Amino acid sequence: MTELVVVLDTTIVTIALPQAQQELSLPDGQRQWVVTAYALAFGALLLLGGRIADYWGRKRTFMVGMLGFGLASTWGGLAQGGIELIVARGVQGAFAALLAPAALAMVTVMFPHGRERNIAFAIFGTVAGTGAAIGLVLGGVLTEFASWRWCLLVNIVFVVLGMVGGAILLSESKADGNNHYDIWGTITVTLGLGSLVYGFTLAEHGWGSADTVIFISLGVLFLALFVWIQARVREPLLPLRVITHPVRAGAFLIQAVVGSVMIGSMLYLTFHFQLVMGMSPLLSGVANVAMTVVIMACTPLVTRALNTYGPRPLMILGPLFSAAGLFYLTGITPTGSYFTEVLPALALLGIGLSMLFVPLQNLSLTGVQAEDAGVASATVNSTFHIGGSIGLAVFTVIHAKAVEGSTSAGVSQANAFTDGFSAAFLASGIAMIAASLLAILMIRGKKDDLMPQWDYDEETSTAKSEMH
């Protein structure tokens, strides 16, 4: 349920954005930040959240993250201005950064090896994959029959259930030893990611504009400084051993591309439904269900394929199916039918994404030592949401430029919007092709080498991951 809530909140407000924008007088230039503030804060602080979970205690971190997430959700649901809503969403993302790695780390330790572990990660990955689409549906229901505010206030129910369940069912675990927090690493990675994403959002004014170049350059500089610090401090925020293994590095990069599509690109399909096709919020949310149904239907088959063939074939083919769906979406028209122009694409996307979600969580933790479980789990989630933040910024620029060009050519507003959405889908499809190439180049090795093998010590109740 934790992963569902965290991922769901990435998209649940998407359906409500037109209503919220109107009520709070939110300018078009700030609209995307309702989504970006959450994803950016979440992704940028996940590494620190993972270390806090490892050092302070995973159950304790989980409970504090749940409480803070509920309070921030309440604040956002009661917000009286656009900036207040954006800030509340950022705080919500910060507490989600405590919540998510603690939950995944506990799953990692509770299921140290074997078939049960594969099933646990298949379920975890499927929930993560379907949570975005479920958020769209739930957001449509709440916006249609209540108010956009309930897209945030509904989290109170999940938080209460999560805290009661956590208090009763979870046991404490944490890394041994005298641990210290990497403050400078935290500062540099947060500034680096924040500057990078903000720089991409400014590219709407031109990739060569001074502000764009300055902020993107600052982002790269801070991230380079972060890597330099990680290589030298005694207890780094992100031990470089977690990301330098080529298979894990490939998984992290592919996860970032998936995040850019799920968060950045699919937002425009929702806009197409409402702004061009004239769907209500509810119908717009329901229109996305096809992809979720396909993902859930394919998951058992993909899980068996993972055990039989290993993750590499799935990681190569999954992005290709997804790219085919996205390229199909480039053919949308203002007067086209959902069943002919959209539904086949969602089916292809569902097949492709199911082939990625099932192995990704498992593959990203291949060879990770138990003491790094929290930070590795954080890296898995961080790459998804940072990829989504960057993707949303880049696709927004691509969309805006396409709309501007079509409008200058004298086409109607509906056609101009559709041209913009098609351009965003085309860029997303190209990104997925790149993800397949990454899998070919980096997800290499025999099946048994790519599947994590965990030795479990019954006496100490600790798990240790080893590569063959």
Short mmCIF file of C-alpha atoms in Angstrom, two decimals:
data_model
loop_
_atom_site.label_atom_id
_atom_site.label_comp_id
_atom_site.label_asym_id
_atom_site.label_seq_id
_atom_site.Cartn_x
_atom_site.Cartn_y
_atom_site.Cartn_z
CA MET A 1 0.00 0.00 0.00
CA THR A 2 2.92 2.35 0.74
CA GLU A 3 4.27 2.14 -2.80
CA LEU A 4 0.78 2.62 -4.20
CA VAL A 5 0.27 5.84 -2.21
CA VAL A 6 3.69 7.25 -3.09
CA VAL A 7 3.39 6.58 -6.83
CA LEU A 8 -0.32 7.37 -6.95
CA ASP A 9 0.35 10.88 -5.64
CA THR A 10 2.64 11.54 -8.57
CA THR A 11 -0.35 11.50 -10.93
CA ILE A 12 -3.56 11.82 -8.90
CA VAL A 13 -3.56 15.61 -9.17
CA THR A 14 -3.01 15.49 -12.94
CA ILE A 15 -6.70 15.00 -13.65
CA ALA A 16 -7.55 17.80 -11.19
CA LEU A 17 -5.05 20.32 -12.59
CA PRO A 18 -7.49 22.22 -14.85
CA GLN A 19 -9.97 22.67 -11.96
CA ALA A 20 -7.27 23.54 -9.42
CA GLN A 21 -5.63 25.98 -11.84
CA GLN A 22 -8.89 27.81 -12.36
CA GLU A 23 -9.85 27.97 -8.68
CA LEU A 24 -6.40 29.09 -7.48
CA SER A 25 -5.68 31.38 -10.48
CA LEU A 26 -2.52 29.42 -11.25
CA PRO A 27 -0.67 30.73 -14.36
CA ASP A 28 0.10 28.26 -17.16
CA GLY A 29 3.81 28.60 -16.47
CA GLN A 30 3.39 27.37 -12.91
CA ARG A 31 0.91 24.56 -13.62
CA GLN A 32 3.49 21.85 -14.24
CA TRP A 33 5.13 22.61 -10.87
CA VAL A 34 2.18 21.05 -9.04
CA VAL A 35 3.51 17.76 -10.44
CA THR A 36 7.20 18.68 -10.61
CA ALA A 37 7.48 19.93 -6.99
CA TYR A 38 6.39 16.54 -5.67
CA ALA A 39 8.52 14.46 -8.04
CA LEU A 40 11.60 16.67 -7.63
CA ALA A 41 11.51 16.81 -3.82
CA PHE A 42 10.87 13.09 -3.71
CA GLY A 43 13.68 12.20 -6.09
CA ALA A 44 16.23 14.65 -4.71
CA LEU A 45 15.76 13.63 -1.06
CA LEU A 46 15.32 9.88 -1.51
CA LEU A 47 19.01 9.19 -1.02
CA LEU A 48 18.96 10.93 2.35
CA GLY A 49 15.70 9.14 3.17
CA GLY A 50 17.33 5.81 2.40
CA ARG A 51 20.26 6.52 4.70
CA ILE A 52 17.95 7.72 7.48
CA ALA A 53 16.03 4.45 7.13
CA ASP A 54 19.25 2.42 7.31
CA TYR A 55 20.70 4.31 10.28
CA TRP A 56 17.74 5.49 12.36
CA GLY A 57 15.55 2.43 11.83
CA ARG A 58 13.31 1.42 8.96
CA LYS A 59 10.09 1.07 10.92
CA ARG A 60 10.65 4.35 12.76
CA THR A 61 11.39 6.16 9.49
CA PHE A 62 8.32 4.59 7.90
CA MET A 63 6.03 5.83 10.69
CA VAL A 64 7.42 9.39 10.67
CA GLY A 65 7.20 9.49 6.86
CA MET A 66 3.57 8.36 6.97
CA LEU A 67 2.62 11.01 9.53
CA GLY A 68 4.38 13.84 7.67
CA PHE A 69 2.93 12.72 4.36
CA GLY A 70 -0.58 12.87 5.82
CA LEU A 71 -0.05 16.36 7.27
CA ALA A 72 1.39 17.70 4.00
CA SER A 73 -1.52 16.16 2.06
CA THR A 74 -3.96 17.93 4.36
CA TRP A 75 -2.14 21.23 3.87
CA GLY A 76 -2.25 20.86 0.08
CA GLY A 77 -5.91 19.91 0.12
CA LEU A 78 -6.74 23.07 2.06
CA ALA A 79 -4.39 25.39 0.09
CA GLN A 80 -5.80 28.81 -0.80
CA GLY A 81 -3.25 29.82 -3.42
CA GLY A 82 -1.19 28.32 -6.22
CA ILE A 83 2.21 28.86 -4.56
CA GLU A 84 0.90 27.37 -1.31
CA LEU A 85 -0.25 24.25 -3.20
CA ILE A 86 3.13 23.91 -4.93
CA VAL A 87 5.01 24.22 -1.60
CA ALA A 88 2.70 21.69 0.06
CA ARG A 89 3.35 19.28 -2.79
CA GLY A 90 7.08 19.74 -2.27
CA VAL A 91 6.76 18.96 1.45
CA GLN A 92 4.61 15.96 0.55
CA GLY A 93 7.41 14.70 -1.70
CA ALA A 94 10.00 15.22 1.05
CA PHE A 95 8.11 12.97 3.48
CA ALA A 96 7.48 10.45 0.71
CA ALA A 97 11.29 10.33 0.42
CA LEU A 98 11.36 8.96 3.98
CA LEU A 99 8.47 6.60 3.41
CA ALA A 100 9.33 4.82 0.17
CA PRO A 101 12.91 3.60 0.81
CA ALA A 102 12.00 2.42 4.31
CA ALA A 103 9.18 0.31 2.88
CA LEU A 104 11.24 -1.20 0.06
CA ALA A 105 14.21 -1.86 2.36
CA MET A 106 11.94 -3.81 4.72
CA VAL A 107 10.71 -5.89 1.78
CA THR A 108 14.33 -6.52 0.77
CA VAL A 109 15.26 -7.77 4.25
CA MET A 110 12.05 -9.75 4.84
CA PHE A 111 12.38 -11.64 1.52
CA PRO A 112 16.13 -12.32 1.26
CA HIS A 113 16.17 -15.01 -1.44
CA GLY A 114 14.38 -17.45 -3.69
CA ARG A 115 10.95 -17.61 -5.25
CA GLU A 116 9.28 -15.60 -2.47
CA ARG A 117 11.63 -12.71 -3.11
CA ASN A 118 10.88 -12.71 -6.85
CA ILE A 119 7.14 -12.75 -6.14
CA ALA A 120 7.48 -9.94 -3.56
CA PHE A 121 9.36 -7.72 -6.01
CA ALA A 122 6.97 -8.61 -8.82
CA ILE A 123 4.08 -7.41 -6.64
CA PHE A 124 6.03 -4.33 -5.55
CA GLY A 125 6.98 -3.47 -9.12
CA THR A 126 3.46 -4.01 -10.41
CA VAL A 127 2.00 -1.75 -7.73
CA ALA A 128 4.58 0.90 -8.62
CA GLY A 129 3.70 0.54 -12.29
CA THR A 130 -0.07 0.61 -11.90
CA GLY A 131 -0.11 3.28 -9.18
CA ALA A 132 0.27 6.10 -11.70
CA ALA A 133 -2.72 4.92 -13.73
CA ILE A 134 -4.80 4.24 -10.61
CA GLY A 135 -4.04 7.81 -9.54
CA LEU A 136 -5.52 9.10 -12.77
CA VAL A 137 -8.71 7.08 -12.29
CA LEU A 138 -9.12 7.99 -8.63
CA GLY A 139 -8.35 11.63 -9.41
CA GLY A 140 -11.10 11.60 -12.02
CA VAL A 141 -13.65 10.14 -9.61
CA LEU A 142 -12.82 12.59 -6.82
CA THR A 143 -12.69 15.64 -9.10
CA GLU A 144 -15.95 14.72 -10.82
CA PHE A 145 -18.02 13.97 -7.73
CA ALA A 146 -16.31 15.99 -4.98
CA SER A 147 -13.49 18.49 -5.60
CA TRP A 148 -9.90 18.53 -6.76
CA ARG A 149 -8.99 19.04 -3.09
CA TRP A 150 -10.00 15.47 -2.29
CA CYS A 151 -7.25 14.23 -4.59
CA LEU A 152 -4.95 15.22 -1.71
CA LEU A 153 -7.24 14.81 1.29
CA VAL A 154 -7.94 11.17 0.38
CA ASN A 155 -4.39 10.38 1.52
CA ILE A 156 -5.53 10.79 5.12
CA VAL A 157 -7.38 7.46 4.83
CA PHE A 158 -4.29 5.69 3.46
CA VAL A 159 -2.06 7.23 6.12
CA VAL A 160 -4.28 6.10 9.00
CA LEU A 161 -4.42 2.55 7.60
CA GLY A 162 -0.67 2.54 6.99
CA MET A 163 0.24 3.76 10.48
CA VAL A 164 -2.09 1.29 12.21
CA GLY A 165 -0.82 -1.58 10.07
CA GLY A 166 2.81 -0.52 10.52
CA ALA A 167 2.50 -0.29 14.29
CA ILE A 168 1.02 -3.80 14.49
CA LEU A 169 2.81 -5.74 11.76
CA LEU A 170 6.27 -4.25 11.25
CA SER A 171 9.41 -4.96 13.25
CA GLU A 172 12.41 -2.65 13.53
CA SER A 173 15.61 -3.19 11.55
CA LYS A 174 18.61 -1.00 10.83
CA ALA A 175 22.25 -1.11 9.78
CA ASP A 176 24.84 -1.91 12.43
CA GLY A 177 27.70 0.33 13.51
CA ASN A 178 28.34 3.98 14.32
CA ASN A 179 26.82 5.73 11.35
CA HIS A 180 27.07 9.36 10.25
CA TYR A 181 25.08 11.41 7.76
CA ASP A 182 26.72 12.90 4.69
CA ILE A 183 25.48 16.50 4.98
CA TRP A 184 27.59 17.94 2.15
CA GLY A 185 26.58 15.12 -0.14
CA THR A 186 22.93 15.84 0.63
CA ILE A 187 23.33 19.55 -0.09
CA THR A 188 25.20 19.11 -3.38
CA VAL A 189 22.92 16.40 -4.83
CA THR A 190 19.79 18.38 -3.90
CA LEU A 191 21.13 21.61 -5.39
CA GLY A 192 22.39 19.75 -8.45
CA LEU A 193 19.13 18.00 -9.26
CA GLY A 194 17.07 21.08 -8.46
CA SER A 195 19.19 23.32 -10.70
CA LEU A 196 19.16 20.78 -13.50
CA VAL A 197 15.39 20.36 -13.54
CA TYR A 198 14.77 24.09 -13.20
CA GLY A 199 17.17 24.76 -16.06
CA PHE A 200 15.24 22.38 -18.29
CA THR A 201 11.97 24.15 -17.44
CA LEU A 202 13.53 27.44 -18.59
CA ALA A 203 14.43 25.94 -21.98
CA GLU A 204 10.99 27.01 -23.22
CA HIS A 205 12.63 30.43 -23.71
CA GLY A 206 15.41 28.84 -25.76
CA TRP A 207 18.10 26.23 -25.11
CA GLY A 208 20.74 28.89 -25.61
CA SER A 209 19.23 31.46 -23.27
CA ALA A 210 21.46 32.64 -20.43
CA ASP A 211 19.20 31.40 -17.63
CA THR A 212 18.85 27.94 -19.19
CA VAL A 213 22.59 27.53 -19.71
CA ILE A 214 23.45 28.86 -16.23
CA PHE A 215 21.08 26.60 -14.30
CA ILE A 216 21.84 23.46 -16.32
CA SER A 217 25.56 24.16 -15.93
CA LEU A 218 25.14 24.68 -12.19
CA GLY A 219 23.25 21.41 -11.97
CA VAL A 220 26.02 19.50 -13.72
CA LEU A 221 28.65 21.23 -11.57
CA PHE A 222 26.89 20.40 -8.29
CA LEU A 223 26.35 16.78 -9.37
CA ALA A 224 30.02 16.44 -10.31
CA LEU A 225 30.93 17.86 -6.90
CA PHE A 226 28.56 15.35 -5.32
CA VAL A 227 30.36 12.45 -7.03
CA TRP A 228 33.73 13.87 -5.90
CA ILE A 229 32.48 14.03 -2.31
CA GLN A 230 31.06 10.50 -2.43
CA ALA A 231 34.43 9.12 -3.47
CA ARG A 232 36.16 10.72 -0.46
CA VAL A 233 33.90 10.74 2.60
CA ARG A 234 33.94 7.85 5.06
CA GLU A 235 30.19 7.19 4.99
CA PRO A 236 28.83 8.59 1.71
CA LEU A 237 25.19 9.38 1.08
CA LEU A 238 25.38 7.23 -2.05
CA PRO A 239 28.27 4.74 -1.97
CA LEU A 240 29.60 4.69 -5.50
CA ARG A 241 29.68 0.89 -5.34
CA VAL A 242 25.88 0.98 -5.54
CA ILE A 243 25.80 2.70 -8.94
CA THR A 244 29.09 1.67 -10.59
CA HIS A 245 28.11 -1.96 -11.16
CA PRO A 246 27.25 -1.93 -14.89
CA VAL A 247 24.05 -3.99 -14.57
CA ARG A 248 22.65 -1.86 -11.75
CA ALA A 249 23.74 1.33 -13.54
CA GLY A 250 21.86 0.18 -16.63
CA ALA A 251 18.77 -0.58 -14.56
CA PHE A 252 18.89 2.86 -12.94
CA LEU A 253 19.19 4.61 -16.31
CA ILE A 254 16.30 2.62 -17.77
CA GLN A 255 14.25 3.41 -14.67
CA ALA A 256 14.86 7.11 -15.33
CA VAL A 257 13.57 6.78 -18.89
CA VAL A 258 10.47 4.92 -17.66
CA GLY A 259 9.87 7.72 -15.15
CA SER A 260 10.15 10.35 -17.87
CA VAL A 261 7.45 8.59 -19.87
CA MET A 262 5.10 7.74 -16.98
CA ILE A 263 5.29 11.18 -15.35
CA GLY A 264 6.36 13.49 -18.15
CA SER A 265 4.76 12.14 -21.29
CA MET A 266 1.49 10.56 -20.15
CA LEU A 267 0.44 13.88 -18.61
CA TYR A 268 -0.20 15.07 -22.15
CA LEU A 269 -2.51 12.17 -22.93
CA THR A 270 -4.68 13.32 -20.02
CA PHE A 271 -4.63 16.90 -21.39
CA HIS A 272 -5.62 15.55 -24.82
CA PHE A 273 -8.59 13.75 -23.30
CA GLN A 274 -9.86 16.83 -21.46
CA LEU A 275 -8.75 19.82 -23.51
CA VAL A 276 -9.17 18.41 -27.03
CA MET A 277 -11.57 15.46 -26.83
CA GLY A 278 -13.73 17.20 -24.21
CA MET A 279 -13.83 14.30 -21.75
CA SER A 280 -14.94 14.89 -18.17
CA PRO A 281 -12.36 14.30 -15.39
CA LEU A 282 -13.98 10.95 -14.58
CA LEU A 283 -14.06 9.74 -18.18
CA SER A 284 -10.52 10.98 -18.68
CA GLY A 285 -9.35 8.91 -15.73
CA VAL A 286 -11.26 5.82 -16.83
CA ALA A 287 -9.79 6.15 -20.33
CA ASN A 288 -6.38 5.28 -18.84
CA VAL A 289 -7.61 2.04 -17.25
CA ALA A 290 -6.78 -0.01 -20.35
CA MET A 291 -3.06 0.31 -19.72
CA THR A 292 -3.44 -0.71 -16.07
CA VAL A 293 -5.56 -3.75 -16.99
CA VAL A 294 -2.98 -4.89 -19.54
CA ILE A 295 -0.12 -4.45 -17.05
CA MET A 296 -1.92 -6.51 -14.40
CA ALA A 297 -2.89 -9.21 -16.93
CA CYS A 298 0.69 -9.51 -18.21
CA THR A 299 2.41 -9.51 -14.81
CA PRO A 300 1.95 -13.27 -14.03
CA LEU A 301 3.22 -14.17 -17.50
CA VAL A 302 6.18 -11.81 -17.21
CA THR A 303 7.03 -13.15 -13.73
CA ARG A 304 7.21 -16.71 -15.13
CA ALA A 305 9.29 -15.47 -18.05
CA LEU A 306 11.66 -13.76 -15.61
CA ASN A 307 12.26 -17.02 -13.74
CA THR A 308 12.73 -18.94 -17.01
CA TYR A 309 14.72 -16.58 -19.21
CA GLY A 310 16.09 -13.99 -16.80
CA PRO A 311 15.66 -10.20 -16.98
CA ARG A 312 17.72 -9.33 -20.07
CA PRO A 313 15.22 -10.27 -22.82
CA LEU A 314 12.43 -8.48 -20.94
CA MET A 315 14.53 -5.35 -20.51
CA ILE A 316 15.30 -5.25 -24.24
CA LEU A 317 11.81 -6.01 -25.55
CA GLY A 318 9.81 -4.01 -22.99
CA PRO A 319 11.01 -0.58 -24.16
CA LEU A 320 10.40 -1.57 -27.81
CA PHE A 321 6.74 -2.43 -27.12
CA SER A 322 6.39 0.83 -25.18
CA ALA A 323 8.01 2.81 -28.00
CA ALA A 324 5.59 1.26 -30.49
CA GLY A 325 2.67 2.43 -28.35
CA LEU A 326 4.07 5.95 -28.07
CA PHE A 327 4.74 6.18 -31.81
CA TYR A 328 1.16 5.05 -32.41
CA LEU A 329 -0.04 7.96 -30.26
CA THR A 330 1.67 10.44 -32.59
CA GLY A 331 -1.22 9.81 -34.98
CA ILE A 332 -3.90 11.28 -32.70
CA THR A 333 -6.28 13.85 -34.20
CA PRO A 334 -8.74 16.30 -32.60
CA THR A 335 -11.75 14.40 -33.94
CA GLY A 336 -10.35 10.87 -33.75
CA SER A 337 -11.87 7.96 -31.83
CA TYR A 338 -10.43 6.78 -28.53
CA PHE A 339 -10.88 3.15 -29.61
CA THR A 340 -8.88 3.50 -32.81
CA GLU A 341 -6.31 6.21 -31.99
CA VAL A 342 -5.60 5.63 -28.29
CA LEU A 343 -6.67 2.20 -27.04
CA PRO A 344 -4.24 0.14 -29.18
CA ALA A 345 -1.40 2.38 -28.01
CA LEU A 346 -2.32 1.90 -24.35
CA ALA A 347 -2.36 -1.87 -24.88
CA LEU A 348 1.15 -1.79 -26.36
CA LEU A 349 2.34 0.44 -23.54
CA GLY A 350 0.83 -1.92 -20.95
CA ILE A 351 2.65 -4.92 -22.45
CA GLY A 352 5.96 -3.07 -22.62
CA LEU A 353 5.80 -1.51 -19.18
CA SER A 354 4.85 -4.82 -17.52
CA MET A 355 8.01 -6.32 -19.03
CA LEU A 356 9.99 -3.55 -17.33
CA PHE A 357 8.26 -3.16 -13.96
CA VAL A 358 8.59 -6.81 -12.94
CA PRO A 359 12.39 -7.16 -13.31
CA LEU A 360 13.46 -3.56 -12.64
CA GLN A 361 13.14 -3.50 -8.84
CA ASN A 362 14.86 -6.88 -8.56
CA LEU A 363 17.60 -6.09 -11.05
CA SER A 364 18.34 -2.72 -9.46
CA LEU A 365 19.20 -4.48 -6.19
CA THR A 366 21.37 -7.21 -7.70
CA GLY A 367 24.50 -7.71 -5.60
CA VAL A 368 23.61 -5.03 -3.04
CA GLN A 369 24.78 -5.69 0.51
CA ALA A 370 22.11 -5.69 3.23
CA GLU A 371 23.58 -2.55 4.86
CA ASP A 372 23.03 -0.68 1.58
CA ALA A 373 19.45 -1.91 1.11
CA GLY A 374 17.89 1.42 2.05
CA VAL A 375 20.09 3.62 -0.12
CA ALA A 376 19.88 1.22 -3.08
CA SER A 377 16.10 1.17 -2.75
CA ALA A 378 16.15 4.97 -2.64
CA THR A 379 18.22 5.08 -5.82
CA VAL A 380 15.67 2.90 -7.62
CA ASN A 381 12.87 5.32 -6.73
CA SER A 382 15.00 8.44 -7.13
CA THR A 383 15.93 7.68 -10.72
CA PHE A 384 12.25 7.14 -11.59
CA HIS A 385 11.11 10.49 -10.15
CA ILE A 386 14.12 12.54 -11.24
CA GLY A 387 13.67 11.05 -14.69
CA GLY A 388 10.02 12.09 -14.47
CA SER A 389 10.92 15.63 -13.41
CA ILE A 390 13.43 16.06 -16.22
CA GLY A 391 11.10 14.36 -18.70
CA LEU A 392 8.20 16.63 -17.76
CA ALA A 393 10.41 19.70 -18.18
CA VAL A 394 11.81 18.56 -21.54
CA PHE A 395 8.48 17.35 -22.95
CA THR A 396 6.84 20.60 -21.83
CA VAL A 397 9.37 22.53 -23.90
CA ILE A 398 8.88 20.21 -26.89
CA HIS A 399 5.10 20.52 -26.58
CA ALA A 400 5.22 24.32 -26.25
CA LYS A 401 7.49 24.73 -29.30
CA ALA A 402 5.28 22.48 -31.41
CA VAL A 403 2.13 24.35 -30.37
CA GLU A 404 3.84 27.68 -31.08
CA GLY A 405 4.90 26.53 -34.53
CA SER A 406 1.44 25.21 -35.42
CA THR A 407 -0.27 28.35 -34.12
CA SER A 408 2.07 30.51 -36.21
CA ALA A 409 1.06 28.44 -39.24
CA GLY A 410 -2.56 29.44 -38.65
CA VAL A 411 -4.05 26.08 -37.57
CA SER A 412 -6.88 25.85 -35.03
CA GLN A 413 -6.21 25.68 -31.31
CA ALA A 414 -7.33 22.04 -31.09
CA ASN A 415 -4.99 21.06 -33.94
CA ALA A 416 -2.14 23.05 -32.41
CA PHE A 417 -2.57 21.29 -29.06
CA THR A 418 -2.70 17.91 -30.80
CA ASP A 419 0.48 18.69 -32.71
CA GLY A 420 2.15 19.51 -29.39
CA PHE A 421 1.00 16.27 -27.78
CA SER A 422 2.17 14.26 -30.81
CA ALA A 423 5.62 15.87 -30.56
CA ALA A 424 5.86 14.90 -26.88
CA PHE A 425 4.88 11.29 -27.68
CA LEU A 426 7.43 11.12 -30.48
CA ALA A 427 10.20 12.27 -28.13
CA SER A 428 9.04 9.71 -25.52
CA GLY A 429 9.16 6.90 -28.08
CA ILE A 430 12.71 7.84 -29.05
CA ALA A 431 13.65 7.79 -25.34
CA MET A 432 12.26 4.25 -25.06
CA ILE A 433 14.33 3.12 -28.05
CA ALA A 434 17.36 4.49 -26.20
CA ALA A 435 16.32 2.47 -23.12
CA SER A 436 16.31 -0.73 -25.18
CA LEU A 437 19.80 0.07 -26.45
CA LEU A 438 20.94 0.63 -22.84
CA ALA A 439 19.61 -2.81 -21.96
CA ILE A 440 21.50 -4.40 -24.87
CA LEU A 441 24.74 -2.73 -23.83
CA MET A 442 24.56 -2.88 -20.02
CA ILE A 443 22.22 -5.70 -18.89
CA ARG A 444 24.72 -8.41 -19.79
CA GLY A 445 25.62 -11.74 -18.28
CA LYS A 446 24.15 -15.19 -17.76
CA LYS A 447 20.66 -15.54 -16.34
CA ASP A 448 21.93 -16.72 -12.94
CA ASP A 449 24.43 -13.87 -12.80
CA LEU A 450 21.65 -11.31 -13.24
CA MET A 451 19.28 -12.83 -10.68
CA PRO A 452 20.12 -11.77 -7.08
CA GLN A 453 21.14 -14.56 -4.74
CA TRP A 454 20.80 -13.75 -1.05
CA ASP A 455 22.32 -15.80 1.77
CA TYR A 456 20.16 -15.64 4.88
CA ASP A 457 21.54 -15.97 8.38
CA GLU A 458 18.77 -17.45 10.57
CA GLU A 459 20.55 -16.59 13.82
CA THR A 460 21.13 -12.90 13.17
CA SER A 461 18.14 -12.38 10.84
CA THR A 462 20.29 -10.52 8.36
CA ALA A 463 20.64 -10.93 4.64
CA LYS A 464 23.72 -10.66 2.49
CA SER A 465 23.64 -10.33 -1.28
CA GLU A 466 26.40 -11.85 -3.38
CA MET A 467 27.08 -12.02 -7.10
CA HIS A 468 27.93 -15.45 -8.56
#
